[in-house]
Backbone as ProteinMPNN parsed JSONL, in Angstrom:
{"seq_chain_A": "XXXXXXXXXXXXXXXXXXXXXXXXXXXXXXXXXXXXXXXXXXXXXXXXXXXXXXXXXXXXXXXXXXXXXXXXXXXXXXXXXXXXXXXXXXXXXXXXXXXXXXXXXXXXXXXXXXXXXXXXXXXXXXX", "coords_chain_A": {"N_chain_A": [[58.774, 74.25, 94.618], [59.444, 73.852, 98.067], [62.176, 73.253, 100.12], [63.284, 71.46, 102.918], [66.287, 70.886, 104.544], [68.051, 68.442, 106.633], [69.922, 66.884, 109.206], [72.478, 66.621, 109.127], [76.027, 66.77, 110.696], [78.718, 66.013, 112.982], [80.986, 63.39, 112.465], [83.212, 60.556, 113.048], [85.732, 59.251, 110.909], [84.688, 56.48, 108.853], [82.282, 56.478, 110.009], [78.667, 57.012, 109.981], [75.792, 59.049, 108.441], [72.599, 60.194, 108.218], [70.823, 62.063, 105.924], [68.021, 64.25, 105.513], [65.52, 65.47, 103.327], [62.828, 67.303, 103.382], [59.933, 68.132, 101.258], [57.919, 70.718, 100.795], [55.554, 71.007, 99.23], [53.364, 69.218, 97.141], [54.438, 65.921, 96.385], [54.846, 65.45, 93.7], [55.679, 67.772, 92.652], [58.085, 68.106, 91.339], [60.514, 66.886, 89.203], [63.065, 65.927, 89.134], [65.108, 65.137, 91.798], [67.601, 65.645, 94.583], [70.912, 65.744, 95.795], [73.644, 67.913, 96.219], [76.963, 68.994, 97.073], [78.981, 71.324, 98.83], [82.291, 72.029, 99.368], [84.817, 73.902, 101.342], [86.681, 75.885, 99.166], [86.616, 74.24, 97.189], [85.063, 72.81, 93.959], [81.537, 73.014, 93.417], [79.754, 69.818, 93.873], [77.829, 67.627, 92.463], [75.979, 65.004, 94.103], [73.994, 62.904, 94.164], [71.096, 61.884, 92.831], [67.702, 61.479, 92.265], [64.961, 60.223, 90.119], [61.6, 61.281, 89.443], [59.793, 60.061, 87.409], [60.599, 57.524, 86.747], [62.255, 56.577, 88.78], [64.898, 56.545, 88.407], [68.288, 56.339, 89.346], [71.233, 57.97, 90.253], [74.642, 58.312, 90.939], [77.532, 60.248, 92.146], [80.789, 59.423, 91.268], [82.508, 59.369, 93.268], [81.139, 58.759, 95.695], [79.871, 56.358, 95.266], [78.769, 53.2, 96.02], [78.839, 53.947, 98.805], [77.052, 55.862, 99.539], [73.456, 56.067, 99.641], [70.528, 56.921, 98.003], [67.095, 57.824, 98.741], [63.485, 57.707, 98.781], [60.482, 58.801, 100.406], [57.368, 58.888, 99.514], [54.988, 59.097, 101.029], [55.841, 60.732, 102.879], [56.79, 62.902, 101.7], [59.588, 63.195, 101.517], [63.004, 62.934, 100.9], [65.816, 61.061, 101.26], [69.438, 60.831, 102.231], [71.479, 58.297, 102.807], [74.452, 58.064, 104.47], [77.232, 56.173, 104.452], [80.517, 54.753, 105.614], [82.164, 57.128, 105.91], [84.089, 59.622, 104.733], [86.986, 61.814, 105.423], [87.121, 63.674, 103.311], [84.4, 63.95, 102.506], [83.541, 65.945, 103.851], [81.516, 68.668, 103.868], [79.248, 71.282, 102.896], [76.074, 69.919, 102.509], [73.588, 70.114, 100.148], [69.982, 69.98, 99.513], [68.288, 69.619, 96.622], [65.725, 70.516, 93.87], [64.963, 69.767, 90.488], [67.364, 70.988, 89.629], [69.467, 71.987, 86.98], [71.853, 70.751, 86.742], [71.475, 68.442, 88.252], [69.285, 67.184, 86.837], [70.64, 66.515, 84.352], [72.36, 64.749, 85.499], [70.737, 62.679, 86.143], [69.615, 61.975, 83.707], [67.411, 63.212, 82.721], [65.345, 64.433, 80.386], [63.104, 66.008, 79.636], [60.965, 69.052, 79.789], [62.537, 72.085, 80.898], [62.528, 73.053, 84.24], [61.618, 75.079, 86.865], [64.126, 75.444, 89.411], [64.645, 74.475, 92.713], [66.342, 75.172, 95.984], [67.243, 73.93, 98.871], [68.263, 74.987, 102.142], [71.408, 74.544, 103.308], [73.189, 71.75, 105.033], [75.558, 71.033, 107.304], [78.206, 68.564, 106.864], [80.585, 67.28, 108.759], [83.474, 65.384, 108.809], [85.807, 63.827, 110.706], [88.633, 62.919, 112.671]], "CA_chain_A": [[58.567, 73.181, 95.965], [60.192, 74.391, 99.139], [62.802, 72.153, 100.612], [64.047, 71.729, 104.171], [67.248, 69.553, 104.695], [68.545, 68.3, 108.128], [70.711, 65.566, 109.557], [74.16, 66.967, 109.149], [76.641, 66.612, 111.999], [80.226, 65.505, 112.889], [81.241, 62.045, 112.758], [84.567, 60.095, 112.694], [85.845, 58.6, 109.612], [84.034, 55.441, 108.77], [80.881, 56.608, 110.481], [77.454, 57.141, 109.054], [74.846, 59.983, 108.782], [71.336, 60.212, 107.231], [70.491, 63.196, 105.752], [66.652, 64.105, 105.197], [64.975, 66.644, 102.726], [61.34, 67.279, 103.118], [59.575, 68.945, 100.403], [56.71, 71.361, 101.415], [54.58, 70.857, 98.452], [53.034, 67.859, 96.578], [55.572, 64.999, 96.072], [54.916, 65.465, 92.343], [55.951, 68.881, 91.965], [59.5, 67.997, 90.885], [60.818, 65.775, 88.262], [64.321, 65.176, 89.658], [65.444, 65.653, 93.271], [68.805, 65.108, 94.683], [71.886, 66.375, 96.819], [75.007, 68.435, 95.961], [77.613, 69.334, 98.216], [79.961, 72.497, 98.326], [83.416, 72.119, 100.335], [85.396, 75.155, 101.284], [87.896, 75.808, 98.489], [86.415, 73.254, 96.097], [83.882, 73.087, 93.239], [80.363, 72.184, 93.89], [79.723, 68.362, 93.442], [76.562, 66.834, 92.44], [76.296, 63.77, 94.828], [73.204, 61.81, 93.909], [69.983, 62.239, 92.253], [66.524, 60.334, 91.831], [64.084, 60.786, 88.994], [60.264, 60.925, 89.67], [58.918, 59.442, 86.845], [61.127, 56.391, 86.481], [63.113, 56.197, 89.846], [66.154, 56.389, 87.996], [68.947, 56.795, 90.554], [72.575, 58.309, 89.849], [75.48, 58.772, 92.145], [78.859, 60.703, 91.717], [81.735, 58.275, 91.609], [83.205, 59.628, 94.637], [80.259, 58.209, 96.739], [79.16, 55.104, 94.853], [79.025, 52.199, 97.09], [78.919, 54.259, 100.352], [75.747, 56.514, 99.771], [72.272, 55.663, 98.946], [69.415, 57.959, 97.925], [65.776, 57.031, 98.611], [62.454, 58.629, 99.102], [59.365, 58.175, 100.8], [56.598, 59.891, 98.932], [53.964, 59.495, 101.859], [56.147, 61.768, 103.935], [57.352, 63.986, 100.81], [60.995, 63.227, 102.036], [64.246, 62.19, 100.334], [67.022, 60.752, 102.369], [70.769, 60.467, 101.652], [72.079, 57.706, 103.747], [75.88, 58.225, 104.021], [78.12, 55.21, 105.202], [81.648, 54.753, 105.559], [82.294, 58.349, 105.541], [85.693, 60.087, 104.721], [87.302, 63.26, 105.611], [86.845, 64.364, 102.096], [83.158, 64.125, 102.354], [83.283, 67.242, 104.686], [81.072, 69.603, 102.991], [77.828, 71.584, 103.405], [75.058, 69.317, 101.596], [72.224, 70.735, 99.88], [68.889, 69.406, 98.751], [67.842, 70.551, 95.367], [64.897, 69.971, 93.151], [65.017, 70.154, 89.34], [68.569, 71.716, 89.339], [69.747, 71.524, 85.713], [73.006, 69.546, 86.884], [70.931, 66.808, 88.5], [68.569, 66.625, 85.827], [71.537, 65.946, 83.49], [72.859, 63.576, 86.211], [69.556, 61.629, 86.124], [69.343, 61.738, 82.28], [66.083, 63.903, 82.495], [65.338, 65.321, 79.116], [61.783, 66.987, 79.699], [60.919, 70.523, 79.633], [63.198, 72.633, 81.938], [61.544, 73.557, 85.105], [62.2, 75.998, 87.726], [64.632, 74.736, 90.24], [64.658, 74.671, 94.265], [67.396, 74.7, 96.554], [67.034, 74.11, 100.287], [69.386, 75.387, 102.955], [72.355, 73.396, 103.422], [73.346, 71.037, 106.362], [77.079, 70.728, 107.356], [78.463, 67.382, 107.482], [82.039, 67.275, 109.018], [84.244, 63.925, 109.094], [87.053, 64.257, 111.217], [88.949, 62.089, 113.696]], "C_chain_A": [[59.781, 73.77, 96.718], [60.916, 73.278, 99.818], [63.597, 72.527, 101.956], [64.93, 70.597, 104.54], [67.662, 69.577, 106.193], [69.346, 67.138, 108.086], [72.188, 65.415, 109.484], [74.782, 66.827, 110.572], [78.121, 66.325, 111.682], [80.144, 64.168, 113.458], [82.864, 61.699, 112.497], [84.624, 59.383, 111.479], [85.409, 56.95, 109.821], [82.599, 55.268, 109.485], [79.764, 57.086, 109.455], [76.577, 58.437, 109.6], [73.669, 59.823, 107.839], [70.963, 61.528, 107.201], [68.888, 63.158, 105.261], [66.427, 65.456, 104.392], [63.504, 66.468, 102.598], [60.886, 68.484, 102.189], [58.123, 69.34, 100.85], [55.521, 71.171, 100.511], [54.294, 69.397, 97.909], [54.194, 67.129, 96.101], [55.89, 65.235, 94.433], [54.992, 66.674, 91.753], [57.289, 69.133, 91.549], [59.356, 66.783, 89.91], [62.223, 65.167, 88.644], [64.662, 66.059, 91.027], [66.844, 65.125, 93.7], [69.59, 65.892, 95.823], [73.006, 66.713, 95.947], [75.743, 68.869, 97.202], [78.7, 70.586, 97.892], [81.148, 72.389, 99.738], [84.282, 73.246, 100.279], [86.688, 74.84, 100.198], [87.781, 74.856, 96.955], [85.193, 73.527, 95.384], [82.62, 72.406, 93.882], [80.341, 70.903, 93.082], [78.529, 68.136, 93.507], [76.874, 65.384, 93.007], [75.505, 62.783, 94.392], [71.794, 62.677, 93.338], [68.775, 61.008, 92.165], [65.455, 61.09, 91.009], [62.546, 60.433, 89.471], [59.626, 60.015, 88.84], [59.431, 57.921, 86.672], [62.114, 55.671, 87.682], [64.351, 56.056, 89.555], [67.103, 57.16, 89.103], [70.435, 57.02, 89.994], [73.393, 58.839, 91.091], [76.931, 59.428, 91.534], [79.828, 59.447, 92.13], [82.329, 58.203, 92.836], [82.417, 58.923, 95.766], [79.709, 56.91, 96.515], [79.55, 54.016, 95.874], [78.9, 52.649, 98.605], [77.49, 55.174, 100.452], [74.649, 55.96, 99.125], [71.018, 56.615, 99.209], [68.166, 57.172, 97.934], [64.831, 58.099, 98.918], [61.165, 57.851, 99.636], [58.222, 59.19, 100.41], [55.482, 60.206, 99.965], [54.476, 60.63, 102.776], [56.999, 63.025, 103.127], [58.77, 64.27, 101.199], [61.914, 62.519, 101.214], [65.281, 62.014, 101.279], [68.193, 60.412, 101.424], [71.418, 59.688, 102.873], [73.629, 57.605, 103.375], [76.673, 57.272, 104.827], [79.635, 55.43, 104.847], [82.38, 56.055, 105.173], [83.778, 58.894, 105.679], [85.66, 61.447, 104.95], [87.044, 64.273, 104.379], [85.386, 64.405, 101.755], [82.708, 65.316, 103.061], [82.842, 68.303, 103.787], [79.673, 70.21, 103.621], [76.927, 70.835, 102.208], [73.878, 70.244, 101.446], [71.299, 69.927, 99.191], [68.182, 70.272, 97.751], [66.819, 69.703, 94.509], [64.946, 70.536, 91.568], [66.196, 71.246, 89.055], [68.959, 71.254, 87.96], [70.976, 70.478, 85.819], [72.59, 68.439, 87.251], [69.952, 66.217, 87.487], [69.452, 66.023, 84.828], [71.956, 64.423, 84.185], [71.931, 62.171, 86.15], [68.915, 61.381, 84.824], [67.928, 62.212, 82.098], [66.132, 64.611, 81.241], [64.105, 65.977, 78.709], [62.006, 68.351, 79.768], [61.788, 70.954, 80.867], [62.246, 73.159, 82.867], [62.407, 74.475, 86.138], [62.844, 75.243, 88.899], [64.506, 75.285, 91.788], [65.817, 74.184, 94.753], [67.083, 75.0, 98.018], [68.303, 74.509, 101.045], [70.331, 74.338, 103.146], [72.529, 72.927, 105.03], [74.689, 70.553, 106.198], [77.276, 69.218, 107.882], [80.03, 67.292, 107.662], [82.679, 65.897, 109.513], [85.425, 64.131, 109.594], [87.452, 63.342, 112.452], [89.472, 63.023, 114.918]], "O_chain_A": [[60.845, 74.102, 96.196], [60.227, 72.299, 100.108], [64.317, 73.512, 102.123], [64.469, 69.49, 104.819], [67.612, 70.604, 106.869], [69.465, 66.455, 107.068], [72.896, 64.431, 109.703], [74.035, 66.775, 111.549], [78.658, 66.356, 110.575], [79.55, 63.794, 114.47], [83.616, 62.44, 111.864], [83.591, 58.911, 111.006], [85.761, 56.299, 110.805], [81.939, 54.23, 109.533], [79.997, 57.468, 108.308], [76.575, 58.828, 110.767], [73.837, 59.325, 106.726], [70.773, 62.167, 108.236], [68.483, 62.154, 104.674], [67.054, 66.463, 104.721], [62.995, 65.637, 101.846], [61.355, 69.615, 102.31], [57.282, 68.513, 101.202], [54.425, 71.177, 101.071], [55.017, 68.47, 98.273], [54.974, 67.747, 95.376], [57.038, 65.202, 93.992], [54.56, 66.876, 90.618], [57.669, 70.294, 91.397], [58.437, 65.97, 89.824], [62.448, 63.972, 88.451], [64.517, 67.266, 91.222], [67.233, 64.112, 93.118], [68.996, 66.577, 96.655], [73.343, 65.963, 95.031], [75.145, 69.078, 98.258], [79.171, 70.73, 96.764], [80.83, 72.647, 100.899], [84.558, 73.645, 99.148], [87.471, 73.895, 100.288], [88.554, 74.805, 95.998], [84.327, 74.262, 95.857], [82.655, 71.469, 94.68], [80.762, 70.81, 91.929], [77.96, 68.387, 94.569], [77.775, 64.676, 92.558], [76.056, 61.706, 94.165], [71.596, 63.886, 93.458], [69.027, 59.812, 92.019], [65.135, 62.269, 91.163], [62.33, 59.288, 89.868], [58.907, 59.162, 89.361], [58.55, 57.092, 86.443], [62.611, 54.549, 87.592], [65.056, 55.45, 90.362], [66.838, 58.243, 89.624], [70.825, 56.147, 89.218], [72.973, 59.568, 91.989], [77.337, 59.03, 90.442], [79.654, 58.688, 93.084], [82.631, 57.154, 93.406], [83.047, 58.518, 96.743], [79.116, 56.326, 97.422], [80.627, 54.048, 96.47], [78.864, 51.82, 99.515], [76.876, 55.124, 101.518], [74.829, 55.369, 98.061], [70.604, 56.98, 100.309], [68.047, 56.102, 97.336], [65.198, 59.223, 99.261], [60.861, 56.68, 99.408], [58.176, 60.274, 100.991], [54.98, 61.33, 99.951], [53.693, 61.378, 103.362], [57.675, 63.883, 103.695], [59.174, 65.432, 101.228], [61.55, 61.415, 100.808], [65.55, 62.911, 102.078], [68.125, 59.923, 100.297], [71.847, 60.317, 103.839], [74.043, 57.188, 102.293], [76.802, 57.595, 106.007], [79.971, 56.175, 103.926], [83.137, 56.066, 104.202], [84.511, 58.61, 106.627], [84.688, 62.184, 104.781], [86.804, 65.472, 104.517], [85.109, 64.914, 100.67], [81.551, 65.706, 102.901], [83.634, 68.828, 103.004], [79.11, 69.741, 104.61], [77.101, 71.18, 101.04], [73.338, 70.933, 102.312], [71.711, 69.182, 98.301], [67.633, 71.352, 97.967], [66.93, 68.482, 94.389], [64.968, 71.759, 91.429], [65.99, 72.235, 88.351], [68.774, 70.056, 87.744], [71.054, 69.504, 85.071], [73.083, 67.404, 86.801], [69.81, 65.007, 87.308], [69.06, 64.947, 84.378], [71.907, 63.32, 83.641], [72.304, 60.998, 86.121], [67.878, 60.726, 84.723], [67.24, 61.585, 81.293], [67.041, 65.425, 81.083], [63.996, 66.47, 77.587], [63.146, 68.815, 79.806], [61.772, 70.208, 81.847], [61.215, 73.687, 82.45], [63.636, 74.537, 86.168], [62.138, 74.38, 89.422], [64.279, 76.478, 91.993], [66.378, 73.169, 94.338], [66.718, 76.117, 98.382], [69.385, 74.323, 100.487], [69.915, 73.18, 103.126], [72.12, 73.558, 106.005], [75.047, 69.84, 105.261], [76.775, 68.721, 108.89], [80.708, 67.23, 106.636], [82.339, 65.411, 110.591], [86.221, 64.695, 108.843], [86.548, 63.039, 113.231], [89.825, 62.509, 115.98]]}, "name": "protein", "num_of_chains": 1, "seq": "XXXXXXXXXXXXXXXXXXXXXXXXXXXXXXXXXXXXXXXXXXXXXXXXXXXXXXXXXXXXXXXXXXXXXXXXXXXXXXXXXXXXXXXXXXXXXXXXXXXXXXXXXXXXXXXXXXXXXXXXXXXXXXX"}
């Protein structure tokens, strides 16, 4: 599956952004889809995931209560609504399907699948 992410930008602390990830193939061409982020000088962090089969959702502790993942099957799109943004949320955000780390995050135990990662979208939170 090919992924196209968008929606990044610059906001002040406390602001909101919504990221979108459009999957180019059929919706059911993945088992787990979600987001991870990469900030300069920091390790990659899995942010959130959603499982196709049972809609299981998981979040990193650092974003719980502030971020919400959702999907629109009709539009083949997954969203990440980010509220109450903090400077530490500044990173390049990537949409990914069937990434092993996201599969673990979403407790997916099925056969390993080929993963796909979209291009990143930059989120900058600064006053």
